[in-house]
PDB file of N, CA and C in Angstrom:
ATOM      1  N   MET Z 135     -50.043 -60.478  14.482  1.00  0.00           N
ATOM      2  CA  MET Z 135     -50.234 -59.784  15.731  1.00  0.00           C
ATOM      3  C   MET Z 135     -51.095 -58.550  15.471  1.00  0.00           C
ATOM      4  N   ASN Z 136     -52.174 -58.426  16.220  1.00  0.00           N
ATOM      5  CA  ASN Z 136     -53.064 -57.286  15.988  1.00  0.00           C
ATOM      6  C   ASN Z 136     -52.646 -56.067  16.833  1.00  0.00           C
ATOM      7  N   HIS Z 137     -53.301 -54.960  16.576  1.00  0.00           N
ATOM      8  CA  HIS Z 137     -52.964 -53.685  17.220  1.00  0.00           C
ATOM      9  C   HIS Z 137     -53.161 -53.756  18.737  1.00  0.00           C
ATOM     10  N   ASN Z 138     -54.217 -54.406  19.200  1.00  0.00           N
ATOM     11  CA  ASN Z 138     -54.485 -54.499  20.642  1.00  0.00           C
ATOM     12  C   ASN Z 138     -53.397 -55.291  21.362  1.00  0.00           C
ATOM     13  N   THR Z 139     -52.925 -56.367  20.752  1.00  0.00           N
ATOM     14  CA  THR Z 139     -51.856 -57.166  21.350  1.00  0.00           C
ATOM     15  C   THR Z 139     -50.595 -56.330  21.504  1.00  0.00           C
ATOM     16  N   ILE Z 140     -50.286 -55.556  20.489  1.00  0.00           N
ATOM     17  CA  ILE Z 140     -49.099 -54.702  20.525  1.00  0.00           C
ATOM     18  C   ILE Z 140     -49.234 -53.636  21.605  1.00  0.00           C
ATOM     19  N   GLU Z 141     -50.373 -52.962  21.664  1.00  0.00           N
ATOM     20  CA  GLU Z 141     -50.582 -51.905  22.661  1.00  0.00           C
ATOM     21  C   GLU Z 141     -50.568 -52.454  24.079  1.00  0.00           C
ATOM     22  N   ASP Z 142     -51.149 -53.631  24.286  1.00  0.00           N
ATOM     23  CA  ASP Z 142     -51.181 -54.230  25.625  1.00  0.00           C
ATOM     24  C   ASP Z 142     -49.799 -54.653  26.100  1.00  0.00           C
ATOM     25  N   GLY Z 143     -48.938 -55.064  25.189  1.00  0.00           N
ATOM     26  CA  GLY Z 143     -47.615 -55.551  25.565  1.00  0.00           C
ATOM     27  C   GLY Z 143     -46.502 -54.535  25.452  1.00  0.00           C
ATOM     28  N   LYS Z 144     -46.814 -53.342  24.999  1.00  0.00           N
ATOM     29  CA  LYS Z 144     -45.776 -52.340  24.725  1.00  0.00           C
ATOM     30  C   LYS Z 144     -44.988 -51.952  25.981  1.00  0.00           C
ATOM     31  N   THR Z 145     -45.653 -51.747  27.091  1.00  0.00           N
ATOM     32  CA  THR Z 145     -44.961 -51.333  28.317  1.00  0.00           C
ATOM     33  C   THR Z 145     -43.998 -52.421  28.792  1.00  0.00           C
ATOM     34  N   ILE Z 146     -44.462 -53.646  28.814  1.00  0.00           N
ATOM     35  CA  ILE Z 146     -43.600 -54.752  29.244  1.00  0.00           C
ATOM     36  C   ILE Z 146     -42.429 -54.902  28.280  1.00  0.00           C
ATOM     37  N   ALA Z 147     -42.697 -54.733  26.983  1.00  0.00           N
ATOM     38  CA  ALA Z 147     -41.638 -54.845  25.979  1.00  0.00           C
ATOM     39  C   ALA Z 147     -40.556 -53.795  26.197  1.00  0.00           C
ATOM     40  N   ILE Z 148     -40.952 -52.576  26.507  1.00  0.00           N
ATOM     41  CA  ILE Z 148     -39.979 -51.504  26.736  1.00  0.00           C
ATOM     42  C   ILE Z 148     -39.186 -51.769  28.016  1.00  0.00           C
ATOM     43  N   ILE Z 149     -39.861 -52.221  29.064  1.00  0.00           N
ATOM     44  CA  ILE Z 149     -39.184 -52.526  30.327  1.00  0.00           C
ATOM     45  C   ILE Z 149     -38.105 -53.589  30.124  1.00  0.00           C
ATOM     46  N   SER Z 150     -38.359 -54.515  29.218  1.00  0.00           N
ATOM     47  CA  SER Z 150     -37.406 -55.611  29.018  1.00  0.00           C
ATOM     48  C   SER Z 150     -36.039 -55.131  28.536  1.00  0.00           C
ATOM     49  N   TYR Z 151     -35.971 -53.953  27.948  1.00  0.00           N
ATOM     50  CA  TYR Z 151     -34.697 -53.442  27.446  1.00  0.00           C
ATOM     51  C   TYR Z 151     -33.950 -52.585  28.467  1.00  0.00           C
ATOM     52  N   ILE Z 152     -34.516 -52.413  29.668  1.00  0.00           N
ATOM     53  CA  ILE Z 152     -33.865 -51.599  30.699  1.00  0.00           C
ATOM     54  C   ILE Z 152     -33.033 -52.524  31.577  1.00  0.00           C
ATOM     55  N   THR Z 153     -31.841 -52.765  31.201  1.00  0.00           N
ATOM     56  CA  THR Z 153     -30.862 -53.653  31.829  1.00  0.00           C
ATOM     57  C   THR Z 153     -31.344 -55.109  31.865  1.00  0.00           C
ATOM     58  N   LEU Z 154     -30.461 -55.973  32.268  1.00  0.00           N
ATOM     59  CA  LEU Z 154     -30.791 -57.388  32.357  1.00  0.00           C
ATOM     60  C   LEU Z 154     -31.836 -57.635  33.447  1.00  0.00           C
ATOM     61  N   LEU Z 155     -31.816 -56.830  34.500  1.00  0.00           N
ATOM     62  CA  LEU Z 155     -32.844 -56.946  35.544  1.00  0.00           C
ATOM     63  C   LEU Z 155     -34.221 -56.560  35.004  1.00  0.00           C
ATOM     64  N   GLY Z 156     -34.271 -55.596  34.122  1.00  0.00           N
ATOM     65  CA  GLY Z 156     -35.527 -55.218  33.486  1.00  0.00           C
ATOM     66  C   GLY Z 156     -36.075 -56.352  32.637  1.00  0.00           C
ATOM     67  N   THR Z 157     -35.181 -57.081  31.980  1.00  0.00           N
ATOM     68  CA  THR Z 157     -35.591 -58.238  31.184  1.00  0.00           C
ATOM     69  C   THR Z 157     -36.206 -59.295  32.086  1.00  0.00           C
ATOM     70  N   LEU Z 158     -35.567 -59.533  33.213  1.00  0.00           N
ATOM     71  CA  LEU Z 158     -36.081 -60.511  34.171  1.00  0.00           C
ATOM     72  C   LEU Z 158     -37.432 -60.069  34.738  1.00  0.00           C
ATOM     73  N   ALA Z 159     -37.550 -58.800  35.099  1.00  0.00           N
ATOM     74  CA  ALA Z 159     -38.817 -58.274  35.621  1.00  0.00           C
ATOM     75  C   ALA Z 159     -39.918 -58.383  34.570  1.00  0.00           C
ATOM     76  N   ALA Z 160     -39.602 -58.047  33.320  1.00  0.00           N
ATOM     77  CA  ALA Z 160     -40.592 -58.126  32.243  1.00  0.00           C
ATOM     78  C   ALA Z 160     -41.042 -59.564  32.020  1.00  0.00           C
ATOM     79  N   TYR Z 161     -40.109 -60.501  32.152  1.00  0.00           N
ATOM     80  CA  TYR Z 161     -40.457 -61.912  31.997  1.00  0.00           C
ATOM     81  C   TYR Z 161     -41.519 -62.316  33.023  1.00  0.00           C
ATOM     82  N   PHE Z 162     -41.305 -61.945  34.280  1.00  0.00           N
ATOM     83  CA  PHE Z 162     -42.265 -62.309  35.314  1.00  0.00           C
ATOM     84  C   PHE Z 162     -43.578 -61.529  35.187  1.00  0.00           C
ATOM     85  N   MET Z 163     -43.508 -60.284  34.707  1.00  0.00           N
ATOM     86  CA  MET Z 163     -44.730 -59.507  34.484  1.00  0.00           C
ATOM     87  C   MET Z 163     -45.568 -60.126  33.366  1.00  0.00           C
ATOM     88  N   ASN Z 164     -44.912 -60.721  32.392  1.00  0.00           N
ATOM     89  CA  ASN Z 164     -45.612 -61.259  31.220  1.00  0.00           C
ATOM     90  C   ASN Z 164     -46.081 -62.696  31.425  1.00  0.00           C
ATOM     91  N   ARG Z 165     -45.667 -63.346  32.490  1.00  0.00           N
ATOM     92  CA  ARG Z 165     -46.041 -64.753  32.692  1.00  0.00           C
ATOM     93  C   ARG Z 165     -47.548 -64.951  32.749  1.00  0.00           C
ATOM     94  N   SER Z 166     -48.245 -64.069  33.429  1.00  0.00           N
ATOM     95  CA  SER Z 166     -49.698 -64.231  33.544  1.00  0.00           C
ATOM     96  C   SER Z 166     -50.428 -63.720  32.295  1.00  0.00           C
ATOM     97  N   LYS Z 167     -49.899 -62.668  31.677  1.00  0.00           N
ATOM     98  CA  LYS Z 167     -50.549 -62.101  30.486  1.00  0.00           C
ATOM     99  C   LYS Z 167     -50.265 -62.904  29.225  1.00  0.00           C
ATOM    100  N   ASN Z 168     -49.057 -63.440  29.134  1.00  0.00           N
ATOM    101  CA  ASN Z 168     -48.614 -64.205  27.970  1.00  0.00           C
ATOM    102  C   ASN Z 168     -48.847 -63.455  26.660  1.00  0.00           C
ATOM    103  N   ASN Z 169     -48.444 -62.177  26.658  1.00  0.00           N
ATOM    104  CA  ASN Z 169     -48.599 -61.324  25.487  1.00  0.00           C
ATOM    105  C   ASN Z 169     -47.524 -61.651  24.458  1.00  0.00           C
ATOM    106  N   GLU Z 170     -47.933 -61.894  23.239  1.00  0.00           N
ATOM    107  CA  GLU Z 170     -47.021 -62.308  22.165  1.00  0.00           C
ATOM    108  C   GLU Z 170     -45.990 -61.228  21.833  1.00  0.00           C
ATOM    109  N   PHE Z 171     -46.421 -59.964  21.803  1.00  0.00           N
ATOM    110  CA  PHE Z 171     -45.522 -58.849  21.496  1.00  0.00           C
ATOM    111  C   PHE Z 171     -44.456 -58.711  22.583  1.00  0.00           C
ATOM    112  N   ALA Z 172     -44.873 -58.766  23.838  1.00  0.00           N
ATOM    113  CA  ALA Z 172     -43.932 -58.661  24.950  1.00  0.00           C
ATOM    114  C   ALA Z 172     -42.969 -59.845  24.962  1.00  0.00           C
ATOM    115  N   THR Z 173     -43.472 -61.050  24.698  1.00  0.00           N
ATOM    116  CA  THR Z 173     -42.632 -62.239  24.673  1.00  0.00           C
ATOM    117  C   THR Z 173     -41.538 -62.110  23.622  1.00  0.00           C
ATOM    118  N   PHE Z 174     -41.906 -61.614  22.441  1.00  0.00           N
ATOM    119  CA  PHE Z 174     -40.925 -61.413  21.374  1.00  0.00           C
ATOM    120  C   PHE Z 174     -39.818 -60.467  21.836  1.00  0.00           C
ATOM    121  N   HIS Z 175     -40.196 -59.330  22.425  1.00  0.00           N
ATOM    122  CA  HIS Z 175     -39.199 -58.333  22.814  1.00  0.00           C
ATOM    123  C   HIS Z 175     -38.391 -58.765  24.032  1.00  0.00           C
ATOM    124  N   ILE Z 176     -38.971 -59.552  24.915  1.00  0.00           N
ATOM    125  CA  ILE Z 176     -38.189 -60.083  26.038  1.00  0.00           C
ATOM    126  C   ILE Z 176     -37.073 -60.972  25.500  1.00  0.00           C
ATOM    127  N   GLY Z 177     -37.381 -61.796  24.511  1.00  0.00           N
ATOM    128  CA  GLY Z 177     -36.364 -62.644  23.882  1.00  0.00           C
ATOM    129  C   GLY Z 177     -35.285 -61.835  23.189  1.00  0.00           C
ATOM    130  N   GLN Z 178     -35.686 -60.778  22.510  1.00  0.00           N
ATOM    131  CA  GLN Z 178     -34.711 -59.931  21.828  1.00  0.00           C
ATOM    132  C   GLN Z 178     -33.822 -59.193  22.837  1.00  0.00           C
ATOM    133  N   ALA Z 179     -34.423 -58.728  23.935  1.00  0.00           N
ATOM    134  CA  ALA Z 179     -33.650 -58.032  24.966  1.00  0.00           C
ATOM    135  C   ALA Z 179     -32.639 -58.976  25.610  1.00  0.00           C
ATOM    136  N   LEU Z 180     -33.058 -60.201  25.864  1.00  0.00           N
ATOM    137  CA  LEU Z 180     -32.147 -61.182  26.449  1.00  0.00           C
ATOM    138  C   LEU Z 180     -30.963 -61.427  25.522  1.00  0.00           C
ATOM    139  N   ARG Z 181     -31.229 -61.531  24.231  1.00  0.00           N
ATOM    140  CA  ARG Z 181     -30.141 -61.701  23.255  1.00  0.00           C
ATOM    141  C   ARG Z 181     -29.193 -60.495  23.269  1.00  0.00           C
ATOM    142  N   ALA Z 182     -29.746 -59.287  23.355  1.00  0.00           N
ATOM    143  CA  ALA Z 182     -28.926 -58.074  23.352  1.00  0.00           C
ATOM    144  C   ALA Z 182     -28.012 -58.040  24.568  1.00  0.00           C
ATOM    145  N   TRP Z 183     -28.563 -58.307  25.755  1.00  0.00           N
ATOM    146  CA  TRP Z 183     -27.759 -58.208  26.975  1.00  0.00           C
ATOM    147  C   TRP Z 183     -26.723 -59.316  27.064  1.00  0.00           C
ATOM    148  N   ILE Z 184     -27.074 -60.519  26.665  1.00  0.00           N
ATOM    149  CA  ILE Z 184     -26.089 -61.606  26.685  1.00  0.00           C
ATOM    150  C   ILE Z 184     -24.972 -61.319  25.695  1.00  0.00           C
ATOM    151  N   THR Z 185     -25.319 -60.802  24.526  1.00  0.00           N
ATOM    152  CA  THR Z 185     -24.304 -60.418  23.541  1.00  0.00           C
ATOM    153  C   THR Z 185     -23.382 -59.357  24.119  1.00  0.00           C
ATOM    154  N   GLY Z 186     -23.948 -58.384  24.810  1.00  0.00           N
ATOM    155  CA  GLY Z 186     -23.143 -57.336  25.427  1.00  0.00           C
ATOM    156  C   GLY Z 186     -22.158 -57.885  26.438  1.00  0.00           C
ATOM    157  N   ILE Z 187     -22.604 -58.843  27.242  1.00  0.00           N
ATOM    158  CA  ILE Z 187     -21.725 -59.446  28.248  1.00  0.00           C
ATOM    159  C   ILE Z 187     -20.596 -60.215  27.587  1.00  0.00           C
ATOM    160  N   VAL Z 188     -20.947 -61.032  26.591  1.00  0.00           N
ATOM    161  CA  VAL Z 188     -19.941 -61.859  25.912  1.00  0.00           C
ATOM    162  C   VAL Z 188     -18.940 -60.989  25.148  1.00  0.00           C
ATOM    163  N   VAL Z 189     -19.434 -60.028  24.384  1.00  0.00           N
ATOM    164  CA  VAL Z 189     -18.538 -59.171  23.602  1.00  0.00           C
ATOM    165  C   VAL Z 189     -17.675 -58.317  24.528  1.00  0.00           C
ATOM    166  N   GLY Z 190     -18.232 -57.842  25.642  1.00  0.00           N
ATOM    167  CA  GLY Z 190     -17.456 -57.073  26.604  1.00  0.00           C
ATOM    168  C   GLY Z 190     -16.321 -57.888  27.197  1.00  0.00           C
ATOM    169  N   PHE Z 191     -16.599 -59.144  27.513  1.00  0.00           N
ATOM    170  CA  PHE Z 191     -15.570 -60.030  28.054  1.00  0.00           C
ATOM    171  C   PHE Z 191     -14.464 -60.274  27.022  1.00  0.00           C
ATOM    172  N   ILE Z 192     -14.877 -60.547  25.789  1.00  0.00           N
ATOM    173  CA  ILE Z 192     -13.899 -60.773  24.725  1.00  0.00           C
ATOM    174  C   ILE Z 192     -13.069 -59.509  24.478  1.00  0.00           C
ATOM    175  N   ALA Z 193     -13.719 -58.348  24.520  1.00  0.00           N
ATOM    176  CA  ALA Z 193     -13.004 -57.091  24.315  1.00  0.00           C
ATOM    177  C   ALA Z 193     -11.946 -56.890  25.388  1.00  0.00           C
ATOM    178  N   LYS Z 194     -12.292 -57.201  26.637  1.00  0.00           N
ATOM    179  CA  LYS Z 194     -11.313 -57.047  27.720  1.00  0.00           C
ATOM    180  C   LYS Z 194     -10.115 -57.985  27.517  1.00  0.00           C
ATOM    181  N   LEU Z 195     -10.381 -59.196  27.062  1.00  0.00           N
ATOM    182  CA  LEU Z 195      -9.291 -60.123  26.778  1.00  0.00           C
ATOM    183  C   LEU Z 195      -8.401 -59.609  25.642  1.00  0.00           C
ATOM    184  N   LEU Z 196      -9.052 -59.106  24.591  1.00  0.00           N
ATOM    185  CA  LEU Z 196      -8.285 -58.570  23.459  1.00  0.00           C
ATOM    186  C   LEU Z 196      -7.440 -57.372  23.866  1.00  0.00           C
ATOM    187  N   ILE Z 197      -7.983 -56.517  24.715  1.00  0.00           N
ATOM    188  CA  ILE Z 197      -7.214 -55.360  25.196  1.00  0.00           C
ATOM    189  C   ILE Z 197      -6.011 -55.833  25.999  1.00  0.00           C
ATOM    190  N   MET Z 198      -6.238 -56.842  26.826  1.00  0.00           N
ATOM    191  CA  MET Z 198      -5.161 -57.354  27.670  1.00  0.00           C
ATOM    192  C   MET Z 198      -4.022 -57.936  26.828  1.00  0.00           C
ATOM    193  N   PHE Z 199      -4.373 -58.641  25.745  1.00  0.00           N
ATOM    194  CA  PHE Z 199      -3.348 -59.297  24.935  1.00  0.00           C
ATOM    195  C   PHE Z 199      -2.759 -58.410  23.845  1.00  0.00           C
ATOM    196  N   THR Z 200      -3.553 -57.483  23.310  1.00  0.00           N
ATOM    197  CA  THR Z 200      -3.059 -56.651  22.215  1.00  0.00           C
ATOM    198  C   THR Z 200      -2.657 -55.254  22.666  1.00  0.00           C
ATOM    199  N   GLY Z 201      -3.239 -54.782  23.742  1.00  0.00           N
ATOM    200  CA  GLY Z 201      -2.934 -53.439  24.211  1.00  0.00           C
ATOM    201  C   GLY Z 201      -3.655 -52.346  23.439  1.00  0.00           C
ATOM    202  N   ILE Z 202      -4.601 -52.722  22.595  1.00  0.00           N
ATOM    203  CA  ILE Z 202      -5.336 -51.735  21.796  1.00  0.00           C
ATOM    204  C   ILE Z 202      -6.550 -51.270  22.607  1.00  0.00           C
ATOM    205  N   GLY Z 203      -6.421 -50.111  23.206  1.00  0.00           N
ATOM    206  CA  GLY Z 203      -7.460 -49.588  24.089  1.00  0.00           C
ATOM    207  C   GLY Z 203      -8.776 -49.262  23.401  1.00  0.00           C
ATOM    208  N   LEU Z 204      -8.713 -48.967  22.115  1.00  0.00           N
ATOM    209  CA  LEU Z 204      -9.944 -48.637  21.387  1.00  0.00           C
ATOM    210  C   LEU Z 204     -10.932 -49.798  21.347  1.00  0.00           C
ATOM    211  N   LEU Z 205     -10.462 -51.012  21.574  1.00  0.00           N
ATOM    212  CA  LEU Z 205     -11.351 -52.169  21.596  1.00  0.00           C
ATOM    213  C   LEU Z 205     -12.316 -52.106  22.783  1.00  0.00           C
ATOM    214  N   GLY Z 206     -12.031 -51.220  23.726  1.00  0.00           N
ATOM    215  CA  GLY Z 206     -12.912 -51.039  24.877  1.00  0.00           C
ATOM    216  C   GLY Z 206     -14.304 -50.564  24.490  1.00  0.00           C
ATOM    217  N   TYR Z 207     -14.409 -49.927  23.336  1.00  0.00           N
ATOM    218  CA  TYR Z 207     -15.717 -49.459  22.885  1.00  0.00           C
ATOM    219  C   TYR Z 207     -16.661 -50.598  22.519  1.00  0.00           C
ATOM    220  N   LEU Z 208     -16.102 -51.789  22.337  1.00  0.00           N
ATOM    221  CA  LEU Z 208     -16.947 -52.948  22.037  1.00  0.00           C
ATOM    222  C   LEU Z 208     -17.881 -53.302  23.190  1.00  0.00           C
ATOM    223  N   GLN Z 209     -17.555 -52.834  24.397  1.00  0.00           N
ATOM    224  CA  GLN Z 209     -18.400 -53.139  25.540  1.00  0.00           C
ATOM    225  C   GLN Z 209     -19.782 -52.480  25.432  1.00  0.00           C
ATOM    226  N   TYR Z 210     -19.941 -51.557  24.519  1.00  0.00           N
ATOM    227  CA  TYR Z 210     -21.224 -50.873  24.347  1.00  0.00           C
ATOM    228  C   TYR Z 210     -22.142 -51.557  23.332  1.00  0.00           C
ATOM    229  N   VAL Z 211     -21.718 -52.670  22.770  1.00  0.00           N
ATOM    230  CA  VAL Z 211     -22.511 -53.373  21.760  1.00  0.00           C
ATOM    231  C   VAL Z 211     -23.881 -53.763  22.317  1.00  0.00           C
ATOM    232  N   GLY Z 212     -23.924 -54.327  23.513  1.00  0.00           N
ATOM    233  CA  GLY Z 212     -25.189 -54.735  24.121  1.00  0.00           C
ATOM    234  C   GLY Z 212     -26.122 -53.558  24.327  1.00  0.00           C
ATOM    235  N   LEU Z 213     -25.581 -52.451  24.790  1.00  0.00           N
ATOM    236  CA  LEU Z 213     -26.388 -51.254  25.002  1.00  0.00           C
ATOM    237  C   LEU Z 213     -26.970 -50.733  23.689  1.00  0.00           C
ATOM    238  N   ILE Z 214     -26.159 -50.718  22.659  1.00  0.00           N
ATOM    239  CA  ILE Z 214     -26.626 -50.245  21.349  1.00  0.00           C
ATOM    240  C   ILE Z 214     -27.736 -51.149  20.815  1.00  0.00           C
ATOM    241  N   LEU Z 215     -27.557 -52.460  20.946  1.00  0.00           N
ATOM    242  CA  LEU Z 215     -28.599 -53.396  20.504  1.00  0.00           C
ATOM    243  C   LEU Z 215     -29.875 -53.222  21.313  1.00  0.00           C
ATOM    244  N   ALA Z 216     -29.727 -52.968  22.615  1.00  0.00           N
ATOM    245  CA  ALA Z 216     -30.897 -52.757  23.473  1.00  0.00           C
ATOM    246  C   ALA Z 216     -31.633 -51.470  23.090  1.00  0.00           C
ATOM    247  N   ILE Z 217     -30.904 -50.441  22.736  1.00  0.00           N
ATOM    248  CA  ILE Z 217     -31.540 -49.185  22.317  1.00  0.00           C
ATOM    249  C   ILE Z 217     -32.307 -49.394  21.020  1.00  0.00           C
ATOM    250  N   ILE Z 218     -31.725 -50.117  20.094  1.00  0.00           N
ATOM    251  CA  ILE Z 218     -32.420 -50.417  18.836  1.00  0.00           C
ATOM    252  C   ILE Z 218     -33.698 -51.199  19.112  1.00  0.00           C
ATOM    253  N   GLY Z 219     -33.607 -52.209  19.976  1.00  0.00           N
ATOM    254  CA  GLY Z 219     -34.779 -52.996  20.320  1.00  0.00           C
ATOM    255  C   GLY Z 219     -35.839 -52.178  21.034  1.00  0.00           C
ATOM    256  N   ALA Z 220     -35.418 -51.297  21.956  1.00  0.00           N
ATOM    257  CA  ALA Z 220     -36.370 -50.461  22.681  1.00  0.00           C
ATOM    258  C   ALA Z 220     -37.097 -49.508  21.731  1.00  0.00           C
ATOM    259  N   LEU Z 221     -36.378 -48.976  20.769  1.00  0.00           N
ATOM    260  CA  LEU Z 221     -37.023 -48.103  19.778  1.00  0.00           C
ATOM    261  C   LEU Z 221     -38.054 -48.880  18.956  1.00  0.00           C
ATOM    262  N   ASN Z 222     -37.711 -50.122  18.598  1.00  0.00           N
ATOM    263  CA  ASN Z 222     -38.678 -50.960  17.885  1.00  0.00           C
ATOM    264  C   ASN Z 222     -39.910 -51.218  18.750  1.00  0.00           C
ATOM    265  N   ALA Z 223     -39.695 -51.502  20.028  1.00  0.00           N
ATOM    266  CA  ALA Z 223     -40.820 -51.756  20.935  1.00  0.00           C
ATOM    267  C   ALA Z 223     -41.688 -50.515  21.083  1.00  0.00           C
ATOM    268  N   MET Z 224     -41.071 -49.353  21.233  1.00  0.00           N
ATOM    269  CA  MET Z 224     -41.832 -48.106  21.376  1.00  0.00           C
ATOM    270  C   MET Z 224     -42.677 -47.815  20.146  1.00  0.00           C
ATOM    271  N   ASN Z 225     -42.153 -48.170  18.987  1.00  0.00           N
ATOM    272  CA  ASN Z 225     -42.866 -47.915  17.734  1.00  0.00           C
ATOM    273  C   ASN Z 225     -43.810 -49.048  17.352  1.00  0.00           C
ATOM    274  N   GLY Z 226     -43.917 -50.053  18.195  1.00  0.00           N
ATOM    275  CA  GLY Z 226     -44.832 -51.168  17.938  1.00  0.00           C
ATOM    276  C   GLY Z 226     -44.381 -52.089  16.820  1.00  0.00           C
ATOM    277  N   LYS Z 227     -43.080 -52.138  16.575  1.00  0.00           N
ATOM    278  CA  LYS Z 227     -42.542 -52.975  15.500  1.00  0.00           C
ATOM    279  C   LYS Z 227     -42.117 -54.334  16.031  1.00  0.00           C
ATOM    280  N   VAL Z 228     -42.286 -55.358  15.215  1.00  0.00           N
ATOM    281  CA  VAL Z 228     -41.815 -56.698  15.532  1.00  0.00           C
ATOM    282  C   VAL Z 228     -40.648 -56.984  14.594  1.00  0.00           C
ATOM    283  N   GLU Z 229     -39.512 -56.337  14.891  1.00  0.00           N
ATOM    284  CA  GLU Z 229     -38.308 -56.494  14.079  1.00  0.00           C
ATOM    285  C   GLU Z 229     -37.194 -57.032  14.959  1.00  0.00           C
ATOM    286  N   LYS Z 230     -36.453 -57.974  14.428  1.00  0.00           N
ATOM    287  CA  LYS Z 230     -35.342 -58.555  15.172  1.00  0.00           C
ATOM    288  C   LYS Z 230     -34.178 -57.581  15.210  1.00  0.00           C
ATOM    289  N   ILE Z 231     -33.444 -57.614  16.330  1.00  0.00           N
ATOM    290  CA  ILE Z 231     -32.277 -56.736  16.440  1.00  0.00           C
ATOM    291  C   ILE Z 231     -31.165 -57.246  15.528  1.00  0.00           C
ATOM    292  N   PRO Z 232     -30.309 -56.347  15.069  1.00  0.00           N
ATOM    293  CA  PRO Z 232     -29.238 -56.762  14.148  1.00  0.00           C
ATOM    294  C   PRO Z 232     -28.274 -57.757  14.794  1.00  0.00           C
ATOM    295  N   LEU Z 233     -27.645 -58.550  13.982  1.00  0.00           N
ATOM    296  CA  LEU Z 233     -26.590 -59.493  14.331  1.00  0.00           C
ATOM    297  C   LEU Z 233     -27.074 -60.729  15.105  1.00  0.00           C
ATOM    298  N   VAL Z 234     -27.803 -60.557  16.177  1.00  0.00           N
ATOM    299  CA  VAL Z 234     -28.132 -61.692  17.051  1.00  0.00           C
ATOM    300  C   VAL Z 234     -29.631 -61.968  17.158  1.00  0.00           C
ATOM    301  N   GLY Z 235     -30.448 -61.218  16.467  1.00  0.00           N
ATOM    302  CA  GLY Z 235     -31.894 -61.377  16.568  1.00  0.00           C
ATOM    303  C   GLY Z 235     -32.421 -62.724  16.127  1.00  0.00           C
ATOM    304  N   ASP Z 236     -31.681 -63.408  15.260  1.00  0.00           N
ATOM    305  CA  ASP Z 236     -32.126 -64.709  14.748  1.00  0.00           C
ATOM    306  C   ASP Z 236     -31.604 -65.887  15.556  1.00  0.00           C
ATOM    307  N   ILE Z 237     -30.725 -65.636  16.520  1.00  0.00           N
ATOM    308  CA  ILE Z 237     -30.151 -66.737  17.300  1.00  0.00           C
ATOM    309  C   ILE Z 237     -31.228 -67.373  18.169  1.00  0.00           C
ATOM    310  N   GLY Z 238     -31.199 -68.681  18.223  1.00  0.00           N
ATOM    311  CA  GLY Z 238     -32.126 -69.411  19.116  1.00  0.00           C
ATOM    312  C   GLY Z 238     -33.302 -69.817  18.411  1.00  0.00           C
TER     313      GLY Z 238
END
């Protein structure tokens, strides 16, 4: 991936990490451009948000059955992964997010 591809796709890549709706908006913004950098980060953002939803649901179940309220902090996993991905996008890096970046 060359420097121009990264610079052209940087805005769309950053938008993709702003909630799940931002990921959807970035997907449609990138359909006509088909920028490789943006496509990579849209995929990473989707993984981050889906992970956040799944882990949040599991955390709520665990709290309900175990009563351990500290497990509620697991609901922030998706947000933390999205912040890591957004920082990578801002810096023009093509790095997978931890834990779930290789899925799919």
